[in-house]
Coordinates of C-alpha atoms and ligand atoms in Angstrom, one line a residue:
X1 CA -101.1 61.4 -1.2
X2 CA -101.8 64.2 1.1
X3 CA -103.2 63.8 4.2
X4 CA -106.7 64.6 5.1
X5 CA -108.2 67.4 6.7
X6 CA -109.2 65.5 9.3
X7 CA -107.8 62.3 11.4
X8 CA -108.4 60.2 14.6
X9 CA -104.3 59.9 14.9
X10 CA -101.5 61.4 13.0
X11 CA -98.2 59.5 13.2
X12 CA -94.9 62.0 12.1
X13 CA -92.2 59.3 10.7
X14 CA -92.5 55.7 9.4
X15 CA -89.6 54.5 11.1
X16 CA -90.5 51.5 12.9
X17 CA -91.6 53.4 16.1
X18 CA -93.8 55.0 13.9
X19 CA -95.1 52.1 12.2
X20 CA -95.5 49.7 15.1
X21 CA -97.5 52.7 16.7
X22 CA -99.5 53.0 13.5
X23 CA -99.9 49.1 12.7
X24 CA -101.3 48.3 16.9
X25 CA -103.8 51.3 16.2
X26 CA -105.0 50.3 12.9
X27 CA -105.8 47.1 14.5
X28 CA -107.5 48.9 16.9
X29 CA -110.0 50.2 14.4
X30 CA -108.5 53.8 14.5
X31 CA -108.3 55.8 11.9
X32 CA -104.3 56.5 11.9
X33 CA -102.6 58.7 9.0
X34 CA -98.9 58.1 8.8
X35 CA -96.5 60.7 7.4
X36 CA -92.9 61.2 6.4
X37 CA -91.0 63.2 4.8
X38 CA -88.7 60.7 2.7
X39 CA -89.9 58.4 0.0
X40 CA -89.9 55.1 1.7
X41 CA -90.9 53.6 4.8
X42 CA -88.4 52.3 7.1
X43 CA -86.8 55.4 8.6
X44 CA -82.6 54.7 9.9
X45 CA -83.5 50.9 7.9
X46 CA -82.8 52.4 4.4
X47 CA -81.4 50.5 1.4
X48 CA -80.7 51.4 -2.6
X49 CA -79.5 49.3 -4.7
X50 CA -76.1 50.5 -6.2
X51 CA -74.8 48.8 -9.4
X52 CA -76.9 45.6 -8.8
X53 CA -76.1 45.3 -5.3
X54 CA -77.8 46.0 -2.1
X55 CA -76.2 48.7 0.0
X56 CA -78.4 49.8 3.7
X57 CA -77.4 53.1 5.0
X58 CA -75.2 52.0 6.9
X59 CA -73.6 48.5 8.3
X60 CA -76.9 47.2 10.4
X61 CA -77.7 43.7 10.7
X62 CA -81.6 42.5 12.2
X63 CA -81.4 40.8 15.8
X64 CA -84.1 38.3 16.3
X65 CA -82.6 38.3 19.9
X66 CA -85.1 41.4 20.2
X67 CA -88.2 40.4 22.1
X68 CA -90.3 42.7 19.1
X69 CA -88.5 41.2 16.5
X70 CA -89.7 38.2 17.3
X71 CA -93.0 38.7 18.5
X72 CA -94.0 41.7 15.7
X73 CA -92.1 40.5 12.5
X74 CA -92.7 37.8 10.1
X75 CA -89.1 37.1 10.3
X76 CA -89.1 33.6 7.3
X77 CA -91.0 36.6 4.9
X78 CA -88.0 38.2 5.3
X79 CA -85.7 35.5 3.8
X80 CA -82.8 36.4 6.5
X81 CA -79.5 35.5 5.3
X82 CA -77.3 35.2 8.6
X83 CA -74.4 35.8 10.1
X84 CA -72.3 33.5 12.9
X85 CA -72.5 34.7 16.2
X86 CA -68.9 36.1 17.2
X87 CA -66.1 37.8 15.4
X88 CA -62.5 37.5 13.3
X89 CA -60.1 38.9 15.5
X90 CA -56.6 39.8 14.5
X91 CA -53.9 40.0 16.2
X92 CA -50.4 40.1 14.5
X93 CA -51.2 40.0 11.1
X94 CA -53.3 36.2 12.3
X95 CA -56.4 36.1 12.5
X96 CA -58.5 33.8 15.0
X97 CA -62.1 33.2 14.6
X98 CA -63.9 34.1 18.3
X99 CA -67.4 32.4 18.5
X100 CA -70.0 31.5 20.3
X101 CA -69.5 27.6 20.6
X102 CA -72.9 26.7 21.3
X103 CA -74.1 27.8 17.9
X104 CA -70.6 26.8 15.9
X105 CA -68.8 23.9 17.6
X106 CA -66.5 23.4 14.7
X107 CA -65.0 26.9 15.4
X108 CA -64.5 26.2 19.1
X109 CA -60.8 25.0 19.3
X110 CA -60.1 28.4 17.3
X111 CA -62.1 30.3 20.0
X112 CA -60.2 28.6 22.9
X113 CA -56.9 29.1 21.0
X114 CA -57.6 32.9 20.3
X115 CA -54.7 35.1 22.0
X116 CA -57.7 36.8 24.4
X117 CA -55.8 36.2 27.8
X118 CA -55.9 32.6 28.6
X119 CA -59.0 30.1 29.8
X120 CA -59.6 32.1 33.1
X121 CA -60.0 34.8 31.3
X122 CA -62.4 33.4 28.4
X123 CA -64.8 31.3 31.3
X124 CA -64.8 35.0 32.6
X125 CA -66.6 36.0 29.0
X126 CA -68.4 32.6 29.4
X127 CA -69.8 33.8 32.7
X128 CA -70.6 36.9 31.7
X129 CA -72.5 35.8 28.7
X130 CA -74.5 33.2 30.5
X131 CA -75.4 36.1 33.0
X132 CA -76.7 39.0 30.2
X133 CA -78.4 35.9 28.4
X134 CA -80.3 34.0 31.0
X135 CA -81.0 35.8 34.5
X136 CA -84.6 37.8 34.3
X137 CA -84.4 41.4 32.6
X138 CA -85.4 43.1 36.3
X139 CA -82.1 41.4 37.9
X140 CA -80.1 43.2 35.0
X141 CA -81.3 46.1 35.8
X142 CA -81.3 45.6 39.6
X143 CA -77.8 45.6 39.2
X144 CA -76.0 49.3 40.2
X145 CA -75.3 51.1 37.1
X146 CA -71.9 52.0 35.3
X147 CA -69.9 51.9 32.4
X148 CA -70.1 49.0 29.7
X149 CA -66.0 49.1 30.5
X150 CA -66.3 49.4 34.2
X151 CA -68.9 46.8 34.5
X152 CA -66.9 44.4 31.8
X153 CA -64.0 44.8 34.3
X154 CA -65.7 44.2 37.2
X155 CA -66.8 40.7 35.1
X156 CA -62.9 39.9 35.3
X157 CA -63.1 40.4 31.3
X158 CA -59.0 40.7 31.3
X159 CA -57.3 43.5 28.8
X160 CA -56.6 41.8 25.8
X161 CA -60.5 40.0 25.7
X162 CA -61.3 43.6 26.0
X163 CA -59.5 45.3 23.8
X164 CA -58.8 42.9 21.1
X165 CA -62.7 41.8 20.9
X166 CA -65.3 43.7 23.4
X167 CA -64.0 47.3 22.5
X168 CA -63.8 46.7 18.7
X169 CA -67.1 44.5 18.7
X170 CA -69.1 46.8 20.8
X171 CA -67.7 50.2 18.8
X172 CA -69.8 48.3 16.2
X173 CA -72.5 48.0 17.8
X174 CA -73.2 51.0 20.4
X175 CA -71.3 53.9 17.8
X176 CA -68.6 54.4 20.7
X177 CA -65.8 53.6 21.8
X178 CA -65.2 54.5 24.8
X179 CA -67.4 52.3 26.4
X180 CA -68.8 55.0 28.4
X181 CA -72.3 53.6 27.5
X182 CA -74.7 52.7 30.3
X183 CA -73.9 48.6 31.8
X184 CA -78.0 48.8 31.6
X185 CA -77.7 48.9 27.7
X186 CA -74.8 46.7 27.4
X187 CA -76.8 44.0 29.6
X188 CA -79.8 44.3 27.1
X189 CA -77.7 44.2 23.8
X190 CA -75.6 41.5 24.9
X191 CA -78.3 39.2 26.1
X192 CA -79.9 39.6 22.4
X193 CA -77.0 38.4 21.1
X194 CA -76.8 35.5 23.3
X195 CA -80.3 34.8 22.8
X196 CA -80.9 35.2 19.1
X197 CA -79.1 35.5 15.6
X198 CA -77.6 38.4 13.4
X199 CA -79.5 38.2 9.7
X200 CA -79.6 40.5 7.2
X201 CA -83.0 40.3 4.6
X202 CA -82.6 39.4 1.2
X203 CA -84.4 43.3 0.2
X204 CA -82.1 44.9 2.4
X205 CA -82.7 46.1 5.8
X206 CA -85.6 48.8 4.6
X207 CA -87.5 45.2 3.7
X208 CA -88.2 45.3 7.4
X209 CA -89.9 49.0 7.9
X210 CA -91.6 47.8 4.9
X211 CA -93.1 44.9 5.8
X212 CA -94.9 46.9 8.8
X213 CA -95.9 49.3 6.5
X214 CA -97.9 46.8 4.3
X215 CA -100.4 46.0 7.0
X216 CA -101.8 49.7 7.2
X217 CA -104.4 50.7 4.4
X218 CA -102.5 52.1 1.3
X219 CA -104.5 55.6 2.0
X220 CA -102.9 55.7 5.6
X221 CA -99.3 56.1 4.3
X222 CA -98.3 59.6 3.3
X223 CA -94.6 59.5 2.0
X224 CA -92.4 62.2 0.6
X225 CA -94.6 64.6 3.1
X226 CA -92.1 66.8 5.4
X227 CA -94.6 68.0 8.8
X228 CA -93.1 71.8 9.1
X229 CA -94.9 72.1 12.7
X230 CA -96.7 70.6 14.9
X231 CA -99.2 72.7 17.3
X232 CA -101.3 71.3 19.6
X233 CA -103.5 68.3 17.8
X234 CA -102.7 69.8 14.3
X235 CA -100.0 69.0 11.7
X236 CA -99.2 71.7 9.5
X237 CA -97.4 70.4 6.2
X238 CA -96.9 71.9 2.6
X239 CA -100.2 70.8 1.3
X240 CA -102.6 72.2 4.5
X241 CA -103.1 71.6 7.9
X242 CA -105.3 68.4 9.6
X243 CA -106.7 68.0 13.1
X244 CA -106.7 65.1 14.9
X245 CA -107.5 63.6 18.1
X246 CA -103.9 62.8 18.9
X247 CA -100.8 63.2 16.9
X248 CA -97.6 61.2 17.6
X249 CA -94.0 62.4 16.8
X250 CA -92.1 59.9 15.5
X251 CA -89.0 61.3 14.3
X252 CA -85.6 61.2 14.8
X253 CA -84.4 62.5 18.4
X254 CA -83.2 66.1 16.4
X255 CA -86.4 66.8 14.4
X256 CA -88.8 65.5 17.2
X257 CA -86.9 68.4 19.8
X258 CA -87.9 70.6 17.0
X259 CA -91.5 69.7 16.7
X260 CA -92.0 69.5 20.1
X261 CA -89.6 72.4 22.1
X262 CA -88.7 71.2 25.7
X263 CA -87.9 67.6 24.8
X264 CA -84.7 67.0 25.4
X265 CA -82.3 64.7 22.6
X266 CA -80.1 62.8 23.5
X267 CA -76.3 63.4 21.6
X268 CA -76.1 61.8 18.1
X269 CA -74.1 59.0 17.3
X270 CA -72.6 58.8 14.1
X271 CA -71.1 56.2 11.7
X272 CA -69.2 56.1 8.5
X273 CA -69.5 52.5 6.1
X274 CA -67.4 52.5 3.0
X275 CA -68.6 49.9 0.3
X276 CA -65.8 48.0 -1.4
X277 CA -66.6 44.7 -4.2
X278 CA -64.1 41.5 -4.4
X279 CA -64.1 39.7 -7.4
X280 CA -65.0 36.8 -4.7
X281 CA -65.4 36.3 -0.8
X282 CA -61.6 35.8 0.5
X283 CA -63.1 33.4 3.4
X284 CA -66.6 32.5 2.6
X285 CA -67.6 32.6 6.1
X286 CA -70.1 35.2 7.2
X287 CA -68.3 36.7 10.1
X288 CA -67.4 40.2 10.7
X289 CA -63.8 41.2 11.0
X290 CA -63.1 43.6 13.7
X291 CA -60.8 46.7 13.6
X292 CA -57.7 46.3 15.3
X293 CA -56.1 48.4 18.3
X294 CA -54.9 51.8 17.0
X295 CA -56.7 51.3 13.9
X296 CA -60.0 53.6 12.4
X297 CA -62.0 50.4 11.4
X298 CA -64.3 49.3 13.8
X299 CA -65.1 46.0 11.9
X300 CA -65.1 44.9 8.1
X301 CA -67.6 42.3 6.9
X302 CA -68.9 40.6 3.4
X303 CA -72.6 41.2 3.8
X304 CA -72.7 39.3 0.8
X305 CA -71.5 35.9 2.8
X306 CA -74.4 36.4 5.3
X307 CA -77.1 37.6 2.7
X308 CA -76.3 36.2 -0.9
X309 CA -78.8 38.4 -2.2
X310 CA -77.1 41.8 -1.6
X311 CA -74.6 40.8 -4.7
X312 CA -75.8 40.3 -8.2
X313 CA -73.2 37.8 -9.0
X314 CA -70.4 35.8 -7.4
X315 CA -68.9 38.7 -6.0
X316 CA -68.4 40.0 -2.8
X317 CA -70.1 43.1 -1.1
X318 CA -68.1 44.5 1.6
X319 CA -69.1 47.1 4.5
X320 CA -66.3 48.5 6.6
X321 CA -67.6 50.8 9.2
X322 CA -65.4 54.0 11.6
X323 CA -66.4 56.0 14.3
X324 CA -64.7 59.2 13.1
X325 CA -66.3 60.3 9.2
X326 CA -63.0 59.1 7.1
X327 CA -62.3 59.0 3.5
X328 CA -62.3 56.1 1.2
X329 CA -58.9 56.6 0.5
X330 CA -58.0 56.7 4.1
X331 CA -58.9 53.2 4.7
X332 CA -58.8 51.3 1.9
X333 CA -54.8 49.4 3.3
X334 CA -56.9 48.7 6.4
X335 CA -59.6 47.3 4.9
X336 CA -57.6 45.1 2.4
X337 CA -55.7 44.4 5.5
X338 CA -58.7 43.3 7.3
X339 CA -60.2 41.0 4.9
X340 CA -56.3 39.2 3.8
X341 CA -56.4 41.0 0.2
X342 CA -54.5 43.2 -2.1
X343 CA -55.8 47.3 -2.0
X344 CA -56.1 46.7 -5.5
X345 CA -58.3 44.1 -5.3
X346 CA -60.9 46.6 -4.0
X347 CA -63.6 48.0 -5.8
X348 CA -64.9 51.0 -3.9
X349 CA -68.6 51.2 -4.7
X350 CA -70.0 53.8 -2.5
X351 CA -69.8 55.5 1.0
X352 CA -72.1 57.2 3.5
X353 CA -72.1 59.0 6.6
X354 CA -74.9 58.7 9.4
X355 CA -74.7 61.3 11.4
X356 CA -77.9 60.8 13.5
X357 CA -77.4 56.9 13.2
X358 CA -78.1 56.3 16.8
X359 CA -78.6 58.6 20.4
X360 CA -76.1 57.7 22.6
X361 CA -77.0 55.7 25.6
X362 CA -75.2 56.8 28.7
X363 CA -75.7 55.9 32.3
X364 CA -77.9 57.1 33.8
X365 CA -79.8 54.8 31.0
X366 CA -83.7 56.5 30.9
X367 CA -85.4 53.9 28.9
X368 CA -88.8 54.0 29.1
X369 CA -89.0 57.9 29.1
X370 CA -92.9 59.5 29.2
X371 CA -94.5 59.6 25.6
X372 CA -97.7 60.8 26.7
X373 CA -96.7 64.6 26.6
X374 CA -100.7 65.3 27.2
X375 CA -103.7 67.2 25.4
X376 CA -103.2 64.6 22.9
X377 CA -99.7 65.1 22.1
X378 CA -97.7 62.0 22.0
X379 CA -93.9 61.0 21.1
X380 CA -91.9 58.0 20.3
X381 CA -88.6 56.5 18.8
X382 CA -85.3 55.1 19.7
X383 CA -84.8 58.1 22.1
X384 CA -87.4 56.7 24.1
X385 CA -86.3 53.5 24.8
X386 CA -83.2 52.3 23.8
X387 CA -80.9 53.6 20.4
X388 CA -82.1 50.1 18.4
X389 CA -84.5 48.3 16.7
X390 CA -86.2 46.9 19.8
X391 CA -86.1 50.7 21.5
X392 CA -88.1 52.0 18.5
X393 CA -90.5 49.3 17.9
X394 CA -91.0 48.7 22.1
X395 CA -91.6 52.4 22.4
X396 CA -94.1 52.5 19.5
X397 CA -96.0 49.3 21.1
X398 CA -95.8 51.5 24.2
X399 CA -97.1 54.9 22.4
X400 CA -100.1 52.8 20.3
X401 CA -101.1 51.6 24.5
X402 CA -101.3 55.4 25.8
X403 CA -103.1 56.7 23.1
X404 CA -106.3 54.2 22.7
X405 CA -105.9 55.1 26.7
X406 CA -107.0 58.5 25.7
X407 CA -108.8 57.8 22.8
X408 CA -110.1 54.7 23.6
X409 CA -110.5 53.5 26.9
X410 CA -112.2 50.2 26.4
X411 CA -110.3 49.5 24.0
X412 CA -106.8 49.9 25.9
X413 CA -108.4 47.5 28.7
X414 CA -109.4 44.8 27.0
Ligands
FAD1 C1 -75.9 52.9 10.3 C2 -76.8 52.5 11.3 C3 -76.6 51.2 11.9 C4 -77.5 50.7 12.9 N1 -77.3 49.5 13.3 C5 -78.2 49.0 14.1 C6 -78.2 47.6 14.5 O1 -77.3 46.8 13.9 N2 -79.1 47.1 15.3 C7 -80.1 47.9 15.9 O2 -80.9 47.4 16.7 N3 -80.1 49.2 15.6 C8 -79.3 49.8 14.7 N4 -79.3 51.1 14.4 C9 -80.3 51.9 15.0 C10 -81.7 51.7 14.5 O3 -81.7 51.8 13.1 C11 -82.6 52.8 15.1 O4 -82.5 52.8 16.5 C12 -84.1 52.7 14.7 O5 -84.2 52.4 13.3 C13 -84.8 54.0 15.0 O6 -86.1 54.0 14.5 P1 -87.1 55.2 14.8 O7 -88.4 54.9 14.3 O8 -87.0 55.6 16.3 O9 -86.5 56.5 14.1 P2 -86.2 56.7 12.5 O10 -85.9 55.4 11.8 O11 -85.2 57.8 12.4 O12 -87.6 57.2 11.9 C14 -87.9 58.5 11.9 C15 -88.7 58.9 10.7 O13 -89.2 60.2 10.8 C16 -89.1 60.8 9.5 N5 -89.1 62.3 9.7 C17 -88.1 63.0 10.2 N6 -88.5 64.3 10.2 C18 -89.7 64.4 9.6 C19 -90.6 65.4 9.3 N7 -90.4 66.7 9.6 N8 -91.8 65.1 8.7 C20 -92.1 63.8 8.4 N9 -91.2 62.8 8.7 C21 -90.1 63.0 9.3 C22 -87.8 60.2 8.9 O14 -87.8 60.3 7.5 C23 -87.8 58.8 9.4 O15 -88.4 57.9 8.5 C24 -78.5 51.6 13.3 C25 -78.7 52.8 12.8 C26 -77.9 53.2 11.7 C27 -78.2 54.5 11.1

């Protein structure tokens, strides 16, 4: 449906910045248009189904750990399948299963045993967990910043915890390996994980962009609708131009440092998954298995042991994510490696490349960047906040605030 001549707000992108933007101020009682320029809504949280099974674009698991996750999702509607908190790590061709013993007792003589440097070395992980989960966000912060590695160090994390889990595990997660990313970030991230669990829903990951979506009027979503310009308070697309009161950019970092010239992006993160189906799950336990040392895997994992749903049978969906865009063929032996099976056993079902998957997040970390540009211009996303599902949706809460400031003051004080 095109979008009307005229609007109170324009949102640009139904990712879920966009969307929990658009969903605050339709509950506001404004009149908010959202368009974007692919066929669904959900943004970075895209699935298809491939062959009967569910495939997201891209390895991403939901975080309940996230304050908006909890607080702006109906998390039960989305029938979460989850994963245990910690990881499979190999070492020597054994594998040793690393969790988080408050939430899998049963596994906790395997995480003591794991080759990760001794107890001193694993209280020091302990510590460090009970510090990221449980001291106020403004103390985290308080903290001088530095590198996820320097400040993991300065933990007393010892070198094999860190390079036979952290590095691996947080590749995963921040897209780097390195660890060059902000101690800020890692703070935040970490104490999500310590706080809440990894799920995936039984629609996919899109199921969650989705479910924001539904609670705006179906003649407020515009999808399949590219914006080609944005200039001053009016959105020029293929089928005319409208004027609004305020228009939000809620794009990905590149296109939104397009729209809007002199906002800066911050680099690109990118990540390739390779899909793979087992006649069956080799362990049956919904862990992720990470890449080892001098590897290209960052981690391998059955989705379908977290999320039964994502398989249309009793077989098993796997996701098996690197930094660097490889071939399947490259790392099939590693995968078949990582999950204890024969390369034949592997059925490769797809692959994709993300190259915009997420902006990096170096120190100094500048969450909470200005989205009111002014004169009714607006802008939100990951890029705002922080490269994840909380940055998006806590900087969409935070655009939805400034602009019923402009547009409606009364409203925004109450
Ligand atoms: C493979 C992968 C794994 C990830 N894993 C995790 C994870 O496990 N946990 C986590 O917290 N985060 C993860 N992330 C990051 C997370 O998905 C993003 O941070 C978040 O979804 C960004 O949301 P957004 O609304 O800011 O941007 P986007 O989701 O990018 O939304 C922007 C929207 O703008 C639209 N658009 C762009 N240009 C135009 C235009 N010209 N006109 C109209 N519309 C336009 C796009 O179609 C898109 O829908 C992952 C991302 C990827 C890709």
């Amino acid at each position: 449906m095109p979008l009307p001549p005229r609007a109170e707000v324009v949102v640009v992108g139904a990712g879920l910045a966009g969307l929990s933007a658009a969903v605050r101020l339709a509950a506001a009682g404004a009149d908010v248009h959202v368009v974007d320029a692919a066929d669904h809504p959900g943004g970075r949280l895209s699935t298809q189904v491939v062959d009967g099974f569910t495939v997201d674009r891209g390895f991403q698991v939901l975080n309940t750990g996230y304050p908006r996750t909890a607080a702006d999702l109906d998390l039960p509607a989305l029938d979460l399948g989850w994963f245990w908190t910690g990881a499979v790590v190999r070492v020597d061709g054994r594998e040793h299963r690393v969790v988080d013993p408050r939430r899998h007792p049963g596994a906790t003589v395997d995480t003591v045993r794991a080759p990760l440097g001794g107890l001193l070395h694993e209280a020091a992980v302990g510590a460090f967990s009970a510090r990221a989960g449980y001291l106020p966000v403004d103390r985290l912060l308080a903290v001088p910043e530095r590198s996820a590695e320097q400040a993991l160090r300065r933990a007393r994390v010892g070198g094999e915890a860190l390079e036979r889990f952290f590095r691996p595990f947080l590749s995963g997660v921040l897209l780097e390996s390195e660890l060059a990313t902000s101690s800020h970030y890692l703070d935040l991230v970490w104490r999500s994980f310590v706080r809440g669990r990894i799920g995936l829903p039984a629609r996919g990951m899109q199921a969650v962009g989705e479910q924001l979506a539904d609670r705006l009027p179906a003649a407020a979503r515009h999808w399949g609708t590219e914006v080609l310009e944005v200039s001053g308070c009016q959105v020029r697309t293929a089928d005319g131009t409208t004027s609004a009161g305020a228009v939000v950019v809620a794009t990905d970092p590149g296109t939104a440092s397009r729209l809007l010239p002199g906002l800066e992006a911050s680099a690109p993160r990118q990540v390739t998954t390779h899909l793979h189906v087992l006649p069956s799950s080799p362990r049956g336990v919904p862990l992720v298995v990470l890449g080892e040392p001098g590897g290209q895997l960052v981690n391998s994992v059955v989705v379908s042991d977290a999320q039964p749903a994502y398989s249309p049978d009793d077989r098993a969906l796997v996701a098996s994510s690197t930094l660097a865009p490889t071939r399947e063929a490259e790392i099939r032996a590693e995968v078949a490696r990582a999950q204890g099976v024969a390369t034949t056993d592997l059925e490769h079902l797809t692959s994709v490349t993300v190259t915009g998957a997420q902006p990096a997040a170096v120190p100094p970390l500048q969450h909470r960047r200005p989205v009111d540009l002014g004169e009714g211009l607006f802008v939100c996303g990951d890029h705002r906040d922080t490269p994840s599902i909380q940055g998006a949706m806590a900087s969409g809460a935070r655009t939805a605030r400034a602009v019923l400031r402009r547009l409606r003051p009364a409203v925004a004080q109450a």
